[in-house]
Amino acid sequence: MMKRTFFICTLLSAFLFNNESFAISAGTVSASDVSRGVSITTTTTSNGRGYQGLANAYNTNQRNTYYMVTQPDVDSACREKIYNCLADYCGDVTVVPGQRSGRCTYATESELYNYALLCLQKDTSILLPQYNTIGSNTGGLNTAARLCPPYVQQEVMSYLSMANMADELSKSHSDLCLKRRQELEAAMACHSVALAYGNETTSMLTTQLTDACGAGVPGGSAEMVTRFSNAGNVGANIWGWAEKIINLDLNNKGSDWQSAVDAVLASYTNRMNLACGDDLQLNTVSHTSSTSSQPTTLQTVAAIATGVAFPSTTPNVENPYENWSVYMEVQSRSNLDNYQMAYQVVQAALSNPSTTQNAFLNSAQMDDMQKAYIRGTKMFIISDGARCFMVPVATLTDSETSLISQAFANCISQ
């Protein structure tokens, strides 16, 4: 029994002694000895210590996440680059008057386009850092100068649109605009009074106008009273004064005097539109006018004295554009869903400045349409490639309607 116990203790001592020697020799194993020993690997880069590798990976991930969030695509990154170029040249778009540079107040689209291209040409910085390869030469493939020029046209039009809206907003809040709005309110009051008391005596008409839009009324003035009081007077020329003397009526109004009163109000409307950047249109009631073929008192007296009738006072003015086409074809750059959309596109092209940004028509098309309308075009045929619409802008005769309907039988007329 003692021998067996001694044998077990001897085995146990040998086992413990072998483990300790193994632990001591683990740290002194040679580099070429791979039979035993423990190899400890740490995730470090560039001779880092501890958890430096994890920290570097975390920083890289944070940087990539930042760029993916703030610059998700080429279009967004280029928009910022191009806008900065235009802002350096013109000044930032703002509604505060006087902040933008004066040289871009009347800048053309081509001027801004050329400057943006020249500005980008010098920008060789990395556009999207999340796609950049560290330590490799990409040959400028990931730079603003290489990727951004195709977006210049789009961003220039966007910049011009924002600049135009900023100008209109600053105009609508300007002191001059508020003054012109008050002036128009006073003119509208005088317009109603002038139509109601136009055939009364001059003193009564002047008194009523002074109360409505005189110097004591906000926006009113003595000049406004005089303009509405004299609107439509026959005494605008020597023949008018002679007729007044013959009739012994110094307050006689000529034919279409109501239209003359409307014209005075229209002048104040135009003044407000220019000052505020608005496009206010007047809707006046149609007035009945006397037939111009009826002879005036002066013509009757002269005919009796000379025995010769006066010729018609209406001159036959030859229209220099009488041979201009009654219709015009226009190609839209975007799809037209229905007739109402086509009608709005045509109306916007005729009422807005040709430099206004439009998704359907370019500046040249809008300018041609406005010239055609002035020269007598009554119908615009606008199409998007798949279908066309006939949009009238003036009343057509039966023969003109028949001609256009036959030539464009497949177009939608309403």
Short mmCIF file of C-alpha atoms in Angstrom, two decimals:
data_model
loop_
_atom_site.label_atom_id
_atom_site.label_comp_id
_atom_site.label_asym_id
_atom_site.label_seq_id
_atom_site.Cartn_x
_atom_site.Cartn_y
_atom_site.Cartn_z
CA MET A 1 0.00 0.00 0.00
CA MET A 2 2.80 2.41 0.83
CA LYS A 3 4.53 1.53 -2.41
CA ARG A 4 1.35 2.28 -4.38
CA THR A 5 0.88 5.63 -2.61
CA PHE A 6 4.49 6.60 -3.26
CA PHE A 7 4.13 5.72 -6.91
CA ILE A 8 1.05 7.93 -7.31
CA CYS A 9 2.80 10.90 -5.62
CA THR A 10 5.79 10.41 -7.88
CA LEU A 11 3.59 10.57 -11.00
CA LEU A 12 1.77 13.63 -9.73
CA SER A 13 5.06 15.46 -9.02
CA ALA A 14 6.36 14.63 -12.45
CA PHE A 15 3.19 15.93 -14.04
CA LEU A 16 3.30 19.21 -12.16
CA PHE A 17 6.99 19.67 -12.91
CA ASN A 18 6.45 19.16 -16.66
CA ASN A 19 3.67 21.81 -16.80
CA GLU A 20 5.80 24.44 -15.13
CA SER A 21 8.69 23.85 -17.45
CA PHE A 22 6.36 24.14 -20.39
CA ALA A 23 5.05 27.48 -19.16
CA ILE A 24 8.55 28.86 -18.68
CA SER A 25 9.81 27.74 -22.04
CA ALA A 26 6.76 29.13 -23.89
CA GLY A 27 8.21 32.63 -23.77
CA THR A 28 11.63 31.55 -25.02
CA VAL A 29 10.63 29.53 -28.03
CA SER A 30 12.59 30.47 -31.13
CA ALA A 31 11.05 32.05 -34.22
CA SER A 32 11.75 28.95 -36.29
CA ASP A 33 10.29 26.54 -33.76
CA VAL A 34 6.64 26.04 -34.59
CA SER A 35 6.22 22.78 -32.74
CA ARG A 36 5.02 24.43 -29.58
CA GLY A 37 4.26 27.88 -28.15
CA VAL A 38 1.35 30.27 -28.35
CA SER A 39 1.09 32.95 -31.10
CA ILE A 40 -0.85 36.08 -30.05
CA THR A 41 -2.17 38.32 -32.90
CA THR A 42 -3.50 41.85 -32.33
CA THR A 43 -5.55 43.87 -34.87
CA THR A 44 -3.12 46.73 -35.23
CA THR A 45 -1.94 48.73 -38.22
CA SER A 46 1.23 50.74 -38.66
CA ASN A 47 2.89 49.23 -35.54
CA GLY A 48 -0.04 50.29 -33.35
CA ARG A 49 -0.55 49.01 -29.83
CA GLY A 50 -3.50 47.55 -28.05
CA TYR A 51 -6.82 48.43 -29.75
CA GLN A 52 -5.40 51.01 -32.17
CA GLY A 53 -6.56 48.91 -35.14
CA LEU A 54 -10.14 48.95 -33.90
CA ALA A 55 -9.92 52.69 -33.38
CA ASN A 56 -8.62 53.25 -36.91
CA ALA A 57 -11.34 51.05 -38.37
CA TYR A 58 -13.94 52.97 -36.37
CA ASN A 59 -12.63 56.32 -37.62
CA THR A 60 -12.63 55.08 -41.21
CA ASN A 61 -16.19 53.84 -40.87
CA GLN A 62 -17.32 57.12 -39.32
CA ARG A 63 -15.69 59.11 -42.15
CA ASN A 64 -17.25 56.93 -44.84
CA THR A 65 -20.64 57.16 -43.14
CA TYR A 66 -20.34 60.95 -42.98
CA TYR A 67 -19.55 61.24 -46.68
CA MET A 68 -22.29 58.81 -47.67
CA VAL A 69 -24.83 60.86 -45.72
CA THR A 70 -23.67 64.36 -46.66
CA GLN A 71 -22.69 63.54 -50.27
CA PRO A 72 -24.76 60.57 -51.35
CA ASP A 73 -24.26 60.96 -55.12
CA VAL A 74 -22.44 62.88 -57.81
CA ASP A 75 -25.38 65.18 -58.52
CA SER A 76 -25.61 66.45 -54.94
CA ALA A 77 -21.86 66.93 -54.65
CA CYS A 78 -21.64 68.79 -57.97
CA ARG A 79 -24.59 71.01 -57.11
CA GLU A 80 -22.68 72.37 -54.13
CA LYS A 81 -19.50 72.83 -56.18
CA ILE A 82 -21.27 74.71 -59.01
CA TYR A 83 -23.32 76.84 -56.63
CA ASN A 84 -20.16 77.91 -54.81
CA CYS A 85 -18.61 78.91 -58.16
CA LEU A 86 -21.65 81.03 -59.07
CA ALA A 87 -21.87 82.49 -55.57
CA ASP A 88 -18.23 83.59 -55.74
CA TYR A 89 -18.90 85.27 -59.08
CA CYS A 90 -22.30 86.84 -58.42
CA GLY A 91 -22.80 86.72 -54.70
CA ASP A 92 -25.02 84.39 -52.73
CA VAL A 93 -28.73 84.31 -53.62
CA THR A 94 -30.61 86.19 -50.90
CA VAL A 95 -33.75 88.26 -50.47
CA VAL A 96 -31.86 91.06 -48.74
CA PRO A 97 -31.56 93.95 -51.26
CA GLY A 98 -28.05 94.83 -52.36
CA GLN A 99 -26.33 91.63 -51.25
CA ARG A 100 -25.75 90.13 -54.69
CA SER A 101 -23.06 91.55 -56.95
CA GLY A 102 -24.14 94.13 -59.49
CA ARG A 103 -22.39 92.43 -62.40
CA CYS A 104 -24.89 89.56 -62.31
CA THR A 105 -28.03 91.70 -62.23
CA TYR A 106 -28.30 91.37 -66.00
CA ALA A 107 -26.06 88.32 -66.44
CA THR A 108 -26.93 86.04 -69.33
CA GLU A 109 -27.19 82.29 -69.14
CA SER A 110 -24.14 81.82 -71.37
CA GLU A 111 -22.01 84.13 -69.19
CA LEU A 112 -22.73 82.13 -66.04
CA TYR A 113 -22.31 78.85 -67.92
CA ASN A 114 -18.84 79.78 -69.18
CA TYR A 115 -17.69 81.02 -65.79
CA ALA A 116 -18.89 77.87 -64.00
CA LEU A 117 -16.96 75.69 -66.48
CA LEU A 118 -13.79 77.72 -65.98
CA CYS A 119 -14.24 77.55 -62.22
CA LEU A 120 -14.65 73.77 -62.26
CA GLN A 121 -11.67 73.32 -64.56
CA LYS A 122 -9.37 74.43 -61.73
CA ASP A 123 -11.08 72.25 -59.13
CA THR A 124 -9.08 69.00 -59.01
CA SER A 125 -10.12 68.12 -55.48
CA ILE A 126 -11.59 64.70 -54.73
CA LEU A 127 -15.34 64.89 -55.26
CA LEU A 128 -16.47 61.76 -53.39
CA PRO A 129 -13.90 60.79 -50.71
CA GLN A 130 -15.76 57.58 -49.85
CA TYR A 131 -14.81 56.21 -53.27
CA ASN A 132 -11.21 57.37 -53.17
CA THR A 133 -8.43 54.74 -53.08
CA ILE A 134 -5.75 55.68 -50.59
CA GLY A 135 -2.29 55.71 -52.07
CA SER A 136 -3.35 55.04 -55.66
CA ASN A 137 -3.27 57.41 -58.60
CA THR A 138 -6.70 57.50 -60.22
CA GLY A 139 -5.74 59.99 -62.92
CA GLY A 140 -8.32 62.58 -61.89
CA LEU A 141 -11.35 60.34 -62.39
CA ASN A 142 -12.81 61.23 -58.98
CA THR A 143 -12.42 65.02 -59.20
CA ALA A 144 -14.95 67.83 -59.60
CA ALA A 145 -13.30 68.93 -62.86
CA ARG A 146 -13.95 65.50 -64.37
CA LEU A 147 -17.43 64.68 -63.02
CA CYS A 148 -19.26 68.02 -62.68
CA PRO A 149 -19.31 69.72 -66.16
CA PRO A 150 -22.40 67.74 -67.34
CA TYR A 151 -24.40 69.27 -64.47
CA VAL A 152 -23.50 72.91 -65.15
CA GLN A 153 -26.45 73.70 -67.47
CA GLN A 154 -28.97 72.33 -64.99
CA GLU A 155 -27.51 74.20 -62.04
CA VAL A 156 -27.16 77.49 -63.94
CA MET A 157 -30.88 77.39 -64.76
CA SER A 158 -31.65 76.58 -61.13
CA TYR A 159 -29.46 79.49 -59.98
CA LEU A 160 -31.16 81.91 -62.37
CA SER A 161 -34.55 80.75 -61.17
CA MET A 162 -33.60 81.25 -57.53
CA ALA A 163 -32.11 84.66 -58.33
CA ASN A 164 -35.28 85.69 -60.13
CA MET A 165 -37.46 84.57 -57.22
CA ALA A 166 -35.20 86.40 -54.77
CA ASP A 167 -35.51 89.59 -56.83
CA GLU A 168 -39.30 89.31 -56.94
CA LEU A 169 -39.51 88.63 -53.22
CA SER A 170 -37.25 91.57 -52.38
CA LYS A 171 -39.31 93.79 -54.70
CA SER A 172 -42.60 92.77 -53.10
CA HIS A 173 -41.25 93.80 -49.68
CA SER A 174 -39.63 97.04 -50.80
CA ASP A 175 -40.83 100.50 -49.78
CA LEU A 176 -41.44 101.42 -53.42
CA CYS A 177 -43.72 98.42 -53.87
CA LEU A 178 -45.81 99.33 -50.83
CA LYS A 179 -46.08 102.88 -52.13
CA ARG A 180 -47.22 101.68 -55.57
CA ARG A 181 -49.80 99.36 -54.00
CA GLN A 182 -51.33 102.25 -52.08
CA GLU A 183 -51.25 104.31 -55.25
CA LEU A 184 -53.12 101.60 -57.14
CA GLU A 185 -55.77 101.35 -54.42
CA ALA A 186 -56.38 105.08 -54.69
CA ALA A 187 -56.46 104.86 -58.50
CA MET A 188 -59.06 102.08 -58.36
CA ALA A 189 -61.26 104.28 -56.17
CA CYS A 190 -60.90 107.16 -58.63
CA HIS A 191 -61.59 104.83 -61.54
CA SER A 192 -65.02 103.96 -60.13
CA VAL A 193 -65.81 107.62 -59.44
CA ALA A 194 -64.70 108.73 -62.92
CA LEU A 195 -66.98 106.20 -64.60
CA ALA A 196 -69.93 107.16 -62.39
CA TYR A 197 -69.56 110.96 -62.72
CA GLY A 198 -67.87 111.19 -66.11
CA ASN A 199 -70.73 113.08 -67.77
CA GLU A 200 -71.26 115.51 -64.89
CA THR A 201 -69.79 118.99 -64.70
CA THR A 202 -66.04 119.39 -64.35
CA SER A 203 -66.32 120.92 -60.87
CA MET A 204 -68.50 118.11 -59.56
CA LEU A 205 -66.27 115.43 -61.10
CA THR A 206 -63.14 117.05 -59.65
CA THR A 207 -64.72 117.30 -56.20
CA GLN A 208 -65.69 113.63 -56.19
CA LEU A 209 -62.26 112.56 -57.42
CA THR A 210 -60.50 114.67 -54.79
CA ASP A 211 -62.44 112.93 -52.04
CA ALA A 212 -61.63 109.49 -53.50
CA CYS A 213 -57.96 109.86 -54.43
CA GLY A 214 -56.85 113.39 -53.62
CA ALA A 215 -53.69 114.49 -51.88
CA GLY A 216 -55.08 113.62 -48.44
CA VAL A 217 -55.82 110.00 -49.33
CA PRO A 218 -53.02 107.39 -48.86
CA GLY A 219 -51.51 106.87 -52.30
CA GLY A 220 -53.55 109.64 -53.89
CA SER A 221 -52.33 112.91 -55.38
CA ALA A 222 -53.50 115.98 -57.26
CA GLU A 223 -51.89 114.58 -60.39
CA MET A 224 -54.08 111.47 -60.16
CA VAL A 225 -57.20 113.60 -59.84
CA THR A 226 -56.21 115.60 -62.93
CA ARG A 227 -55.48 112.48 -65.01
CA PHE A 228 -58.84 110.88 -64.26
CA SER A 229 -60.69 114.18 -64.66
CA ASN A 230 -59.25 114.83 -68.13
CA ALA A 231 -59.52 111.24 -69.35
CA GLY A 232 -61.60 111.12 -72.52
CA ASN A 233 -62.10 114.87 -72.84
CA VAL A 234 -62.87 116.04 -76.36
CA GLY A 235 -60.66 119.08 -75.90
CA ALA A 236 -57.46 117.15 -76.46
CA ASN A 237 -56.91 118.93 -79.80
CA ILE A 238 -58.01 122.08 -81.61
CA TRP A 239 -60.98 120.37 -83.23
CA GLY A 240 -62.20 119.20 -79.84
CA TRP A 241 -62.08 122.71 -78.45
CA ALA A 242 -63.95 124.02 -81.48
CA GLU A 243 -66.66 121.41 -81.01
CA LYS A 244 -66.95 122.30 -77.33
CA ILE A 245 -67.43 125.96 -78.23
CA ILE A 246 -70.10 125.12 -80.82
CA ASN A 247 -71.96 122.89 -78.36
CA LEU A 248 -71.42 125.35 -75.49
CA ASP A 249 -70.55 122.30 -73.38
CA LEU A 250 -67.06 122.52 -71.93
CA ASN A 251 -67.47 119.14 -70.22
CA ASN A 252 -68.18 117.10 -73.34
CA LYS A 253 -66.55 113.70 -73.41
CA GLY A 254 -65.43 112.06 -76.62
CA SER A 255 -66.41 108.62 -77.83
CA ASP A 256 -64.95 105.70 -75.88
CA TRP A 257 -64.18 107.95 -72.94
CA GLN A 258 -64.74 105.00 -70.60
CA SER A 259 -61.84 103.22 -72.30
CA ALA A 260 -59.68 106.27 -71.70
CA VAL A 261 -60.51 106.07 -67.99
CA ASP A 262 -59.56 102.38 -68.05
CA ALA A 263 -56.25 103.29 -69.68
CA VAL A 264 -55.41 105.65 -66.83
CA LEU A 265 -56.03 102.87 -64.30
CA ALA A 266 -53.96 100.49 -66.44
CA SER A 267 -51.00 102.87 -66.25
CA TYR A 268 -51.07 102.75 -62.45
CA THR A 269 -51.35 98.95 -62.60
CA ASN A 270 -48.23 98.78 -64.76
CA ARG A 271 -46.35 101.01 -62.32
CA MET A 272 -47.24 98.63 -59.48
CA ASN A 273 -46.26 95.54 -61.53
CA LEU A 274 -42.84 97.00 -62.31
CA ALA A 275 -42.16 98.01 -58.72
CA CYS A 276 -43.38 94.77 -57.12
CA GLY A 277 -42.51 92.20 -59.78
CA ASP A 278 -46.17 91.15 -60.00
CA ASP A 279 -48.30 90.34 -63.03
CA LEU A 280 -51.63 91.85 -62.04
CA GLN A 281 -54.15 91.92 -64.89
CA LEU A 282 -57.13 94.27 -65.11
CA ASN A 283 -60.61 92.91 -65.80
CA THR A 284 -62.69 95.89 -66.89
CA VAL A 285 -66.32 95.91 -67.95
CA SER A 286 -66.84 96.31 -71.70
CA HIS A 287 -68.24 99.73 -72.46
CA THR A 288 -70.64 100.67 -75.22
CA SER A 289 -69.20 103.26 -77.58
CA SER A 290 -70.84 105.55 -80.06
CA THR A 291 -70.53 104.74 -83.73
CA SER A 292 -67.59 106.58 -85.25
CA SER A 293 -69.42 106.96 -88.57
CA GLN A 294 -71.87 109.44 -87.00
CA PRO A 295 -70.82 113.04 -87.77
CA THR A 296 -69.86 115.34 -84.91
CA THR A 297 -71.39 118.76 -84.45
CA LEU A 298 -68.33 120.41 -85.95
CA GLN A 299 -68.51 118.17 -89.04
CA THR A 300 -72.20 118.94 -89.48
CA VAL A 301 -71.63 122.71 -89.31
CA ALA A 302 -68.70 122.49 -91.72
CA ALA A 303 -70.73 120.41 -94.18
CA ILE A 304 -73.56 122.92 -94.16
CA ALA A 305 -71.14 125.80 -94.74
CA THR A 306 -69.15 124.16 -97.54
CA GLY A 307 -71.61 121.69 -98.97
CA VAL A 308 -69.01 118.92 -98.77
CA ALA A 309 -69.25 116.11 -96.26
CA PHE A 310 -66.27 115.43 -93.99
CA PRO A 311 -64.40 112.18 -94.55
CA SER A 312 -64.46 109.49 -91.87
CA THR A 313 -62.36 110.31 -88.82
CA THR A 314 -61.19 106.70 -88.51
CA PRO A 315 -57.90 106.31 -90.41
CA ASN A 316 -57.28 103.17 -92.39
CA VAL A 317 -54.01 102.03 -90.93
CA GLU A 318 -52.39 99.21 -92.87
CA ASN A 319 -51.29 96.32 -90.67
CA PRO A 320 -47.58 95.69 -91.38
CA TYR A 321 -48.01 92.09 -90.21
CA GLU A 322 -51.26 91.30 -92.03
CA ASN A 323 -49.59 88.39 -93.84
CA TRP A 324 -48.35 86.82 -90.60
CA SER A 325 -49.42 83.23 -89.99
CA VAL A 326 -52.62 82.81 -88.02
CA TYR A 327 -51.18 79.81 -86.15
CA MET A 328 -47.79 78.71 -84.82
CA GLU A 329 -46.45 75.25 -84.00
CA VAL A 330 -44.46 74.80 -80.77
CA GLN A 331 -42.63 71.67 -79.54
CA SER A 332 -42.72 71.03 -75.78
CA ARG A 333 -39.67 69.60 -74.01
CA SER A 334 -41.83 67.76 -71.45
CA ASN A 335 -44.96 65.65 -71.63
CA LEU A 336 -48.31 67.43 -71.66
CA ASP A 337 -50.88 65.44 -69.69
CA ASN A 338 -54.05 67.22 -70.77
CA TYR A 339 -55.46 70.29 -72.50
CA GLN A 340 -55.54 72.32 -69.29
CA MET A 341 -51.77 71.86 -68.85
CA ALA A 342 -51.15 72.86 -72.48
CA TYR A 343 -53.30 75.97 -72.00
CA GLN A 344 -51.33 76.97 -68.89
CA VAL A 345 -48.00 76.47 -70.68
CA VAL A 346 -49.08 78.76 -73.55
CA GLN A 347 -50.44 81.43 -71.19
CA ALA A 348 -47.25 81.35 -69.10
CA ALA A 349 -45.11 81.70 -72.22
CA LEU A 350 -47.04 84.78 -73.35
CA SER A 351 -47.28 86.50 -69.96
CA ASN A 352 -43.87 85.81 -68.36
CA PRO A 353 -40.48 87.22 -69.42
CA SER A 354 -38.69 84.98 -71.89
CA THR A 355 -35.85 84.49 -69.37
CA THR A 356 -38.17 82.81 -66.87
CA GLN A 357 -37.27 79.18 -66.25
CA ASN A 358 -39.77 76.85 -67.89
CA ALA A 359 -39.70 73.04 -67.93
CA PHE A 360 -41.68 72.90 -71.17
CA LEU A 361 -40.26 75.72 -73.35
CA ASN A 362 -36.86 77.39 -73.63
CA SER A 363 -36.21 81.12 -73.78
CA ALA A 364 -36.04 81.27 -77.60
CA GLN A 365 -39.40 79.54 -77.97
CA MET A 366 -41.09 81.88 -75.50
CA ASP A 367 -39.61 84.91 -77.24
CA ASP A 368 -40.83 83.69 -80.66
CA MET A 369 -44.31 83.04 -79.27
CA GLN A 370 -44.57 86.54 -77.82
CA LYS A 371 -43.45 88.11 -81.11
CA ALA A 372 -45.93 85.98 -83.04
CA TYR A 373 -48.76 86.98 -80.73
CA ILE A 374 -47.96 90.68 -81.23
CA ARG A 375 -47.91 90.20 -85.00
CA GLY A 376 -51.31 88.56 -85.19
CA THR A 377 -51.00 84.84 -84.39
CA LYS A 378 -54.30 83.61 -82.96
CA MET A 379 -53.65 79.92 -82.36
CA PHE A 380 -50.70 77.96 -80.93
CA ILE A 381 -50.32 74.28 -81.78
CA ILE A 382 -48.25 72.81 -78.93
CA SER A 383 -47.18 69.16 -79.00
CA ASP A 384 -45.00 66.85 -76.89
CA GLY A 385 -44.23 64.29 -79.58
CA ALA A 386 -47.12 61.98 -78.72
CA ARG A 387 -50.08 64.35 -79.02
CA CYS A 388 -50.83 67.97 -79.78
CA PHE A 389 -53.20 70.60 -78.48
CA MET A 390 -54.76 73.63 -80.18
CA VAL A 391 -54.74 76.63 -77.80
CA PRO A 392 -56.43 79.79 -79.16
CA VAL A 393 -55.30 83.16 -77.81
CA ALA A 394 -57.66 85.35 -79.88
CA THR A 395 -61.03 85.02 -81.57
CA LEU A 396 -60.79 83.28 -84.95
CA THR A 397 -63.06 83.79 -87.92
CA ASP A 398 -65.03 80.86 -89.35
CA SER A 399 -62.64 80.51 -92.28
CA GLU A 400 -59.59 80.53 -89.99
CA THR A 401 -61.16 77.94 -87.70
CA SER A 402 -61.97 75.70 -90.66
CA LEU A 403 -58.45 76.03 -92.06
CA ILE A 404 -56.71 75.12 -88.78
CA SER A 405 -59.14 72.28 -88.02
CA GLN A 406 -58.46 70.66 -91.36
CA ALA A 407 -54.68 71.04 -91.07
CA PHE A 408 -54.54 69.69 -87.50
CA ALA A 409 -57.45 67.29 -87.38
CA ASN A 410 -55.69 64.98 -84.90
CA CYS A 411 -55.02 67.68 -82.30
CA ILE A 412 -57.10 68.16 -79.16
CA SER A 413 -59.01 71.44 -79.22
CA GLN A 414 -60.36 71.51 -75.67
#
